[in-house]
CSV table of C-alpha atoms and ligand atoms in Angstrom, one decimal:
chain,number,residue,atom,x,y,z
P,214,MET,CA,111.6,102.1,99.7
P,215,ASN,CA,113.9,104.8,97.8
P,216,LEU,CA,111.5,106.6,95.5
P,217,ASP,CA,113.1,109.0,93.3
P,218,LEU,CA,111.5,112.4,94.3
P,219,ALA,CA,112.3,114.0,91.0
P,220,LYS,CA,110.1,111.1,89.2
P,221,ILE,CA,107.4,111.7,91.8
P,222,GLU,CA,107.4,115.4,90.8
P,223,THR,CA,107.2,114.2,87.0
P,224,PHE,CA,104.3,112.1,88.0
P,225,LYS,CA,102.4,115.0,89.8
P,226,GLU,CA,103.3,117.5,86.9
P,227,LEU,CA,101.6,114.9,84.6
P,228,PHE,CA,98.5,115.0,86.8
P,229,SER,CA,98.6,118.7,87.5
P,230,GLN,CA,95.7,119.3,84.8
P,231,PRO,CA,92.6,117.2,84.3
P,232,LYS,CA,93.5,114.1,82.2
P,233,ARG,CA,91.7,111.1,80.5
P,234,VAL,CA,93.6,108.1,82.1
P,235,VAL,CA,93.4,104.7,81.2
P,236,ILE,CA,94.9,102.0,83.6
P,237,LEU,CA,95.7,98.7,82.4
P,238,SER,CA,97.0,95.4,83.9
P,239,HIS,CA,98.1,91.9,83.0
P,240,THR,CA,96.0,88.9,81.4
P,241,ASN,CA,94.7,86.7,84.2
P,242,PRO,CA,94.3,89.3,86.6
P,243,ASP,CA,95.0,88.6,90.2
P,244,GLY,CA,94.3,90.5,93.5
P,245,ASP,CA,97.2,92.6,93.1
P,246,ALA,CA,96.5,93.6,89.4
P,247,ILE,CA,93.0,94.6,90.3
P,248,GLY,CA,93.9,96.1,93.7
P,249,SER,CA,96.5,98.2,92.6
P,250,SER,CA,94.6,99.4,89.4
P,251,LEU,CA,91.4,100.4,91.2
P,252,ALA,CA,93.1,102.0,94.0
P,253,LEU,CA,95.1,104.2,91.5
P,254,ALA,CA,91.9,104.9,89.8
P,255,GLU,CA,89.9,105.9,92.9
P,256,VAL,CA,92.7,108.4,94.0
P,257,LEU,CA,93.1,109.8,90.4
P,258,LYS,CA,89.3,110.2,90.1
P,259,SER,CA,89.3,112.1,93.5
P,260,LEU,CA,92.0,114.6,92.0
P,261,GLY,CA,89.7,115.5,89.1
P,262,HIS,CA,90.8,113.1,86.4
P,263,THR,CA,88.6,110.8,84.2
P,264,VAL,CA,89.8,107.2,84.7
P,265,ASN,CA,88.8,104.0,83.3
P,266,CYS,CA,90.5,100.5,84.3
P,267,ILE,CA,90.7,97.8,81.5
P,268,LEU,CA,91.7,94.5,81.9
P,269,PRO,CA,92.5,92.0,79.0
P,270,ASN,CA,90.3,89.3,80.3
P,271,ARG,CA,87.9,88.3,83.1
P,272,PHE,CA,89.0,88.1,86.7
P,273,PRO,CA,88.1,85.2,89.1
P,274,TYR,CA,84.5,85.4,90.7
P,275,TYR,CA,85.9,85.2,94.2
P,276,LEU,CA,87.3,88.8,93.8
P,277,LYS,CA,84.0,90.4,92.7
P,278,TRP,CA,83.5,91.7,96.1
P,279,MET,CA,86.3,94.1,95.8
P,280,PRO,CA,85.1,97.8,96.2
P,281,LYS,CA,84.6,99.4,92.6
P,282,SER,CA,85.3,96.0,90.8
P,283,ASP,CA,82.0,96.5,88.8
P,284,SER,CA,83.7,99.6,87.1
P,285,LEU,CA,86.2,97.4,85.5
P,286,ILE,CA,86.0,97.1,81.7
P,287,ILE,CA,86.8,93.6,80.5
P,288,HIS,CA,88.3,93.6,77.0
P,289,SER,CA,87.5,90.1,76.1
P,290,LEU,CA,83.7,90.8,76.7
P,291,ASP,CA,83.7,94.1,75.0
P,292,LYS,CA,81.6,93.7,71.9
P,293,LEU,CA,81.0,97.5,71.3
P,294,GLY,CA,84.7,98.6,70.9
P,295,ILE,CA,84.6,100.4,74.2
P,296,THR,CA,88.1,99.6,75.1
P,297,GLN,CA,89.3,100.8,71.8
P,298,SER,CA,87.9,104.1,72.0
P,299,VAL,CA,88.8,104.8,75.5
P,300,ILE,CA,92.4,103.9,75.0
P,301,GLU,CA,92.5,105.8,71.6
P,302,SER,CA,91.3,108.9,73.5
P,303,ALA,CA,93.5,108.7,76.5
P,304,ASP,CA,96.1,111.4,77.5
P,305,VAL,CA,97.8,108.9,79.9
P,306,VAL,CA,98.1,105.1,80.0
P,307,ILE,CA,99.2,103.6,83.2
P,308,CYS,CA,100.3,100.0,83.0
P,309,ALA,CA,100.2,98.3,86.8
P,310,ASP,CA,101.6,95.1,87.8
P,311,MET,CA,103.2,94.0,84.5
P,312,SER,CA,106.5,94.7,83.1
P,313,SER,CA,105.8,94.8,79.3
P,314,LEU,CA,102.9,95.6,77.1
P,315,SER,CA,103.1,91.9,75.7
P,316,ARG,CA,101.4,90.8,78.7
P,317,LEU,CA,98.3,92.7,77.5
P,318,GLU,CA,97.9,89.8,74.8
P,319,ALA,CA,94.7,90.8,72.9
P,320,LEU,CA,95.0,94.4,74.1
P,321,TYR,CA,98.4,94.7,72.8
P,322,GLU,CA,97.4,95.8,69.2
P,323,ILE,CA,95.0,98.5,70.4
P,324,ILE,CA,97.4,100.1,72.8
P,325,SER,CA,99.8,100.3,69.9
P,326,THR,CA,97.4,102.6,68.0
P,327,ASN,CA,97.6,105.3,70.7
P,328,THR,CA,101.0,106.7,70.1
P,329,THR,CA,100.4,110.2,71.9
P,330,ALA,CA,99.5,109.0,75.4
P,331,LYS,CA,102.1,109.2,77.9
P,332,ARG,CA,102.9,105.8,79.1
P,333,VAL,CA,103.5,105.3,82.9
P,334,LEU,CA,104.7,101.9,84.3
P,335,ILE,CA,104.1,101.1,87.9
P,336,ASP,CA,105.4,97.5,88.4
P,337,HIS,CA,107.4,94.9,90.7
P,338,HIS,CA,108.3,92.3,88.0
P,339,LEU,CA,111.9,91.8,86.9
P,340,SER,CA,113.3,93.3,83.7
P,341,PRO,CA,110.9,96.0,82.6
P,342,SER,CA,110.7,96.8,78.9
P,343,ASP,CA,111.6,100.1,77.3
P,344,GLU,CA,108.0,100.9,76.2
P,345,PHE,CA,107.2,103.5,78.9
P,346,ASP,CA,108.0,107.4,79.6
P,347,ILE,CA,107.9,107.3,83.3
P,348,VAL,CA,108.8,104.1,84.9
P,349,PHE,CA,108.3,103.0,88.6
P,350,SER,CA,110.0,99.6,88.5
P,351,PHE,CA,110.8,97.9,91.8
P,352,PRO,CA,111.3,94.2,91.7
P,353,GLU,CA,112.3,94.2,95.3
P,354,SER,CA,108.7,95.4,96.1
P,355,SER,CA,106.5,92.6,97.3
P,356,SER,CA,103.3,93.9,95.5
P,357,THR,CA,102.4,96.5,93.0
P,358,ALA,CA,99.8,97.7,95.6
P,359,TYR,CA,102.6,98.4,98.2
P,360,LEU,CA,104.4,100.4,95.5
P,361,VAL,CA,101.2,102.3,94.5
P,362,HIS,CA,100.7,103.2,98.4
P,363,GLU,CA,104.3,104.6,98.3
P,364,ILE,CA,103.9,106.6,95.2
P,365,LEU,CA,100.6,108.1,96.2
P,366,LYS,CA,101.4,108.7,99.7
P,367,THR,CA,104.7,110.4,98.8
P,368,ALA,CA,103.0,112.5,96.1
P,369,TYR,CA,99.6,113.4,97.7
P,370,GLY,CA,99.9,112.4,101.6
P,371,LYS,CA,98.1,109.4,103.1
P,372,GLY,CA,94.7,111.6,103.4
P,373,VAL,CA,94.0,110.2,99.9
P,374,PHE,CA,93.5,106.7,101.1
P,375,THR,CA,89.7,106.1,101.9
P,376,LYS,CA,88.8,102.8,103.6
P,377,ASP,CA,87.7,101.4,100.1
P,378,ILE,CA,91.1,102.4,98.6
P,379,ALA,CA,93.0,101.0,101.7
P,380,THR,CA,90.9,97.6,101.2
P,381,LEU,CA,92.0,97.5,97.5
P,382,LEU,CA,95.6,98.0,98.4
P,383,TYR,CA,95.5,95.5,101.3
P,384,VAL,CA,94.1,92.8,98.8
P,385,GLY,CA,97.1,93.4,96.6
P,386,MET,CA,99.4,93.2,99.5
P,387,ILE,CA,98.0,89.9,100.8
P,388,THR,CA,97.5,88.1,97.6
P,389,ASP,CA,101.2,88.7,96.3
P,390,THR,CA,102.6,87.7,99.7
P,391,GLY,CA,100.7,84.7,100.7
P,392,ASN,CA,99.2,86.8,103.4
P,393,PHE,CA,102.4,88.2,104.6
P,394,ALA,CA,104.1,84.7,104.5
P,395,PHE,CA,106.8,85.0,101.7
P,396,SER,CA,108.4,87.4,99.2
P,397,THR,CA,110.4,90.5,100.4
P,398,LEU,CA,108.8,91.5,103.7
P,399,ASN,CA,110.3,94.3,105.4
P,400,SER,CA,109.3,97.1,108.1
P,401,ASP,CA,108.3,99.4,105.4
P,402,LEU,CA,105.6,97.2,104.3
P,403,PHE,CA,104.0,96.9,107.7
P,404,HIS,CA,104.4,100.8,108.1
P,405,ALA,CA,102.3,100.8,104.8
P,406,VAL,CA,99.8,98.3,106.4
P,407,ALA,CA,99.4,100.5,109.4
P,408,ASP,CA,98.5,103.5,107.2
P,409,LEU,CA,95.7,101.2,105.7
P,410,CYS,CA,94.5,100.1,109.1
P,411,GLU,CA,94.1,103.8,110.1
P,412,THR,CA,91.3,104.0,107.5
P,413,GLY,CA,89.2,101.3,109.4
P,414,ILE,CA,89.7,98.5,107.1
P,415,ASP,CA,88.2,95.1,108.3
P,416,ILE,CA,91.2,92.8,108.0
P,417,PRO,CA,89.2,89.5,109.0
P,418,ARG,CA,86.4,90.3,106.5
P,419,ILE,CA,89.1,90.9,103.8
P,420,TYR,CA,90.7,87.6,104.6
P,421,ASN,CA,87.7,85.8,104.3
P,422,ASN,CA,86.4,87.3,101.4
P,423,VAL,CA,89.9,86.6,99.7
P,424,TYR,CA,90.6,82.9,101.1
P,425,ASN,CA,87.2,81.4,102.1
P,426,SER,CA,84.8,82.4,99.4
P,427,PHE,CA,85.4,79.5,97.0
P,428,THR,CA,82.9,77.0,95.6
P,429,GLU,CA,82.5,73.4,96.7
P,430,GLY,CA,83.6,72.2,93.2
P,431,ARG,CA,86.9,74.1,93.7
P,432,ALA,CA,87.5,72.3,97.1
P,433,ARG,CA,86.8,69.0,95.3
P,434,LEU,CA,89.0,69.8,92.4
P,435,PHE,CA,91.8,70.7,94.7
P,436,GLY,CA,91.6,67.5,96.5
P,437,TYR,CA,91.6,65.6,93.1
P,438,VAL,CA,94.7,67.5,91.9
P,439,ILE,CA,96.8,66.9,94.8
P,440,ASN,CA,95.7,63.4,95.3
P,441,ARG,CA,95.5,62.2,91.6
P,442,LYS,CA,97.7,64.6,89.6
P,443,MET,CA,100.6,65.5,91.7
P,444,LYS,CA,103.7,64.1,90.4
P,445,THR,CA,107.4,64.3,91.9
P,446,ILE,CA,110.7,64.0,90.1
P,447,LEU,CA,114.3,64.6,91.1
P,448,ASN,CA,114.0,62.4,94.2
P,449,GLY,CA,110.8,64.2,95.3
P,450,ARG,CA,112.5,67.8,95.0
P,451,VAL,CA,110.5,69.0,92.3
P,452,ALA,CA,106.8,68.7,91.8
P,453,TYR,CA,104.2,69.2,88.8
P,454,MET,CA,100.5,68.9,88.5
P,455,SER,CA,98.3,69.2,85.4
P,456,LEU,CA,94.7,69.8,84.6
P,457,THR,CA,92.7,69.3,81.2
P,458,GLU,CA,89.7,71.0,80.3
P,459,ASN,CA,87.8,67.9,80.6
P,460,GLU,CA,88.9,67.3,84.2
P,461,MET,CA,88.0,71.0,85.2
P,462,ARG,CA,84.4,70.4,83.5
P,463,LYS,CA,83.9,67.5,85.9
P,464,PHE,CA,84.3,69.8,88.9
P,465,TRP,CA,82.1,72.5,87.5
P,466,PHE,CA,85.3,74.6,87.1
P,467,GLN,CA,85.0,78.5,87.1
P,468,GLN,CA,87.7,80.8,86.2
P,469,GLY,CA,90.0,81.2,89.0
P,470,ASP,CA,89.4,78.0,90.7
P,471,SER,CA,92.8,76.7,90.1
P,472,GLU,CA,94.7,79.7,91.3
P,473,GLY,CA,97.1,79.0,94.2
P,474,PHE,CA,97.1,75.2,93.7
P,475,VAL,CA,100.6,75.5,92.3
P,476,ASN,CA,101.8,76.6,95.9
P,477,TYR,CA,100.6,73.5,97.8
P,478,PRO,CA,103.5,71.1,96.8
P,479,LEU,CA,105.8,73.7,98.3
P,480,SER,CA,104.2,72.7,101.8
P,481,ILE,CA,106.1,69.4,101.4
P,482,LYS,CA,109.6,69.9,103.2
P,483,LYS,CA,111.5,68.5,100.4
P,484,VAL,CA,109.8,70.2,97.3
P,485,LYS,CA,111.7,73.2,96.1
P,486,MET,CA,110.0,73.9,92.9
P,487,SER,CA,106.4,73.4,91.8
P,488,ALA,CA,104.6,73.7,88.4
P,489,MET,CA,101.0,73.6,87.4
P,490,PHE,CA,100.0,73.0,83.7
P,491,SER,CA,96.2,73.9,82.9
P,492,GLU,CA,94.5,73.8,79.5
P,493,GLN,CA,93.1,77.1,78.4
P,494,GLN,CA,90.6,77.9,76.0
P,495,GLY,CA,92.2,79.0,72.9
P,496,GLY,CA,94.4,75.8,72.6
P,497,PHE,CA,97.3,76.5,74.8
P,498,ILE,CA,98.6,75.5,78.1
P,499,ARG,CA,99.1,77.9,80.8
P,500,VAL,CA,102.4,77.2,83.0
P,501,SER,CA,102.5,78.4,86.6
P,502,LEU,CA,105.8,78.0,88.6
P,503,ARG,CA,106.8,78.4,92.1
P,504,SER,CA,109.7,77.9,94.0
P,505,HIS,CA,111.6,78.3,97.4
P,506,GLY,CA,114.9,80.1,98.2
P,507,ASN,CA,117.3,80.5,95.5
P,508,VAL,CA,115.5,78.2,92.8
P,509,ASP,CA,115.0,80.8,90.1
P,510,VAL,CA,111.8,80.1,88.2
P,511,ASN,CA,111.8,83.5,86.4
P,512,THR,CA,114.9,82.4,84.7
P,513,PHE,CA,113.3,78.9,84.2
P,514,ALA,CA,110.2,80.5,82.6
P,515,ARG,CA,112.1,82.6,80.3
P,516,ARG,CA,114.2,79.9,79.2
P,517,TYR,CA,111.8,77.0,78.6
P,518,PHE,CA,108.3,78.5,78.6
P,519,ASN,CA,108.7,82.1,77.0
P,520,GLY,CA,107.4,83.5,80.2
P,521,GLY,CA,108.9,85.5,83.2
P,522,GLY,CA,107.8,86.8,86.4
P,523,HIS,CA,109.7,86.9,89.7
P,524,LEU,CA,112.4,84.9,91.4
P,525,ASN,CA,109.9,82.5,93.2
P,526,ALA,CA,106.8,82.9,91.3
P,527,ALA,CA,106.6,83.0,87.3
P,528,GLY,CA,104.6,81.7,84.5
P,529,GLY,CA,104.6,81.2,80.8
P,530,LYS,CA,102.7,79.3,78.1
P,531,SER,CA,103.0,76.1,76.1
P,532,PHE,CA,101.5,75.3,72.7
P,533,MET,CA,102.5,71.7,72.5
P,534,SER,CA,100.0,69.0,73.8
P,535,MET,CA,99.7,68.3,77.7
P,536,GLU,CA,101.8,65.0,77.3
P,537,GLN,CA,104.7,66.9,75.4
P,538,THR,CA,104.6,70.0,77.7
P,539,ILE,CA,105.0,67.6,80.7
P,540,ALA,CA,107.9,65.9,78.8
P,541,HIS,CA,109.5,69.2,78.1
P,542,TYR,CA,109.2,70.2,81.7
P,543,VAL,CA,110.8,67.2,82.8
P,544,ALA,CA,113.7,67.4,80.6
P,545,SER,CA,114.1,71.1,81.3
P,546,VAL,CA,114.1,70.2,85.1
P,547,GLU,CA,116.9,67.9,84.5
P,548,GLU,CA,119.0,70.3,82.4
P,549,TYR,CA,118.6,73.0,85.1
P,550,HIS,CA,119.6,70.5,87.9
P,551,LYS,CA,122.8,69.7,85.9
P,552,GLU,CA,123.5,73.2,85.9
P,553,GLY,CA,123.2,73.2,89.8
P,554,LEU,CA,120.2,75.5,89.6
P,555,VAL,CA,117.7,73.2,91.3
O,754,LIG,P1,100.8,82.9,87.8
O,754,LIG,O1,101.4,81.6,88.0
O,754,LIG,O2,100.1,83.3,89.0
O,754,LIG,O3,99.9,83.0,86.5
O,754,LIG,O4,102.0,83.9,87.6
O,754,LIG,C1,102.9,84.1,88.4
O,754,LIG,C2,103.8,85.4,88.1
O,754,LIG,O5,104.5,85.1,86.8
O,754,LIG,C3,103.0,86.5,87.9
O,754,LIG,O6,103.9,87.6,88.5
O,754,LIG,C4,102.9,86.8,86.5
O,754,LIG,O7,102.9,88.1,86.1
O,754,LIG,C5,104.0,86.1,85.8
O,754,LIG,N1,103.7,85.4,84.6
O,754,LIG,C6,102.6,84.6,84.5
O,754,LIG,N2,102.5,84.1,83.2
O,754,LIG,C7,103.3,84.8,82.5
O,754,LIG,C8,103.8,85.0,81.0
O,754,LIG,O8,103.3,84.3,80.1
O,754,LIG,N3,104.7,85.8,80.6
O,754,LIG,C9,105.5,86.6,81.7
O,754,LIG,N4,106.5,87.4,81.2
O,754,LIG,N5,105.2,86.6,83.1
O,754,LIG,C10,104.2,85.7,83.3
O,755,LIG,MN1,101.9,91.7,91.7
């Protein structure tokens, strides 16, 4: 990875005196959002800074085992205005694993009230916004956790990685690459993994914690979705699935239970693009998109669902009914197909 050393110096300069730091990540936080935020927080704390990590909403139950995850402040559960006061008094705000403040949703208003904090972006999504003072934006990086590893190692040396910090970074790396199966994998990433291994992290335990820690309801919901709800179009080359709140209730749904379902249709050889539509509290439908090869779901999400993400993994929202959302998707896929994009 080609890190700009002058920028690393600017980063170190910013943290040369004790600072009040807030680390923020995106709505519907995943393993990379949490792992990279908490790892960054632990290193900055060890350097004498006061650090709080804030997430816009809750994270999935099966990530609660992650070291230090009980220190995360969840804005949607904050009745006492803690997030507001912490953000207002911050000297530095770091946004990790998101490319624009709009991904903070309900936190967006609050962050806009603090106009004095330096804003740092550490991210691997496409098209970073111009809302930040120091920008580490590497869309070619397979996870934000890998990027955090590179920045911290370059700035402070790999001695700052404790076993807990390495565990957090490893979770980010595996969850954003399908356990090193897709995305931009290269030798640099595996050198970073080697650094993490040197701290004594327990890779089989981490794997089991991340991938084999679901409820029975989640397994049954998965079977139902694949068997009953998966549809294909474009002669079997594009798939989609949907879940209503009613269906989720039948399977004792807990937040996060449907994460990853969208990947499964891509295990069918013919399928090049997959979508998952899930009803959310608040009356909208969350849209998750995945693809293989050069089928660009980032552009698709931006164009048709006011969203974004990466080339092969993106998302957005729909404020129409489920029926209308699916009709819009089918029509959009046809338009995309006519342009030769899928
Ligand atoms: P997921 O399908 O796991 O929710 O999201 C896949 C990718 O798309 C993630 O990198 C996520 O940050 C991005 N993404 C999901 N929803 C949205 C959205 O509403 N807007 C934008 N810009 N990106 C999104
Ligand atoms: Mn990520």
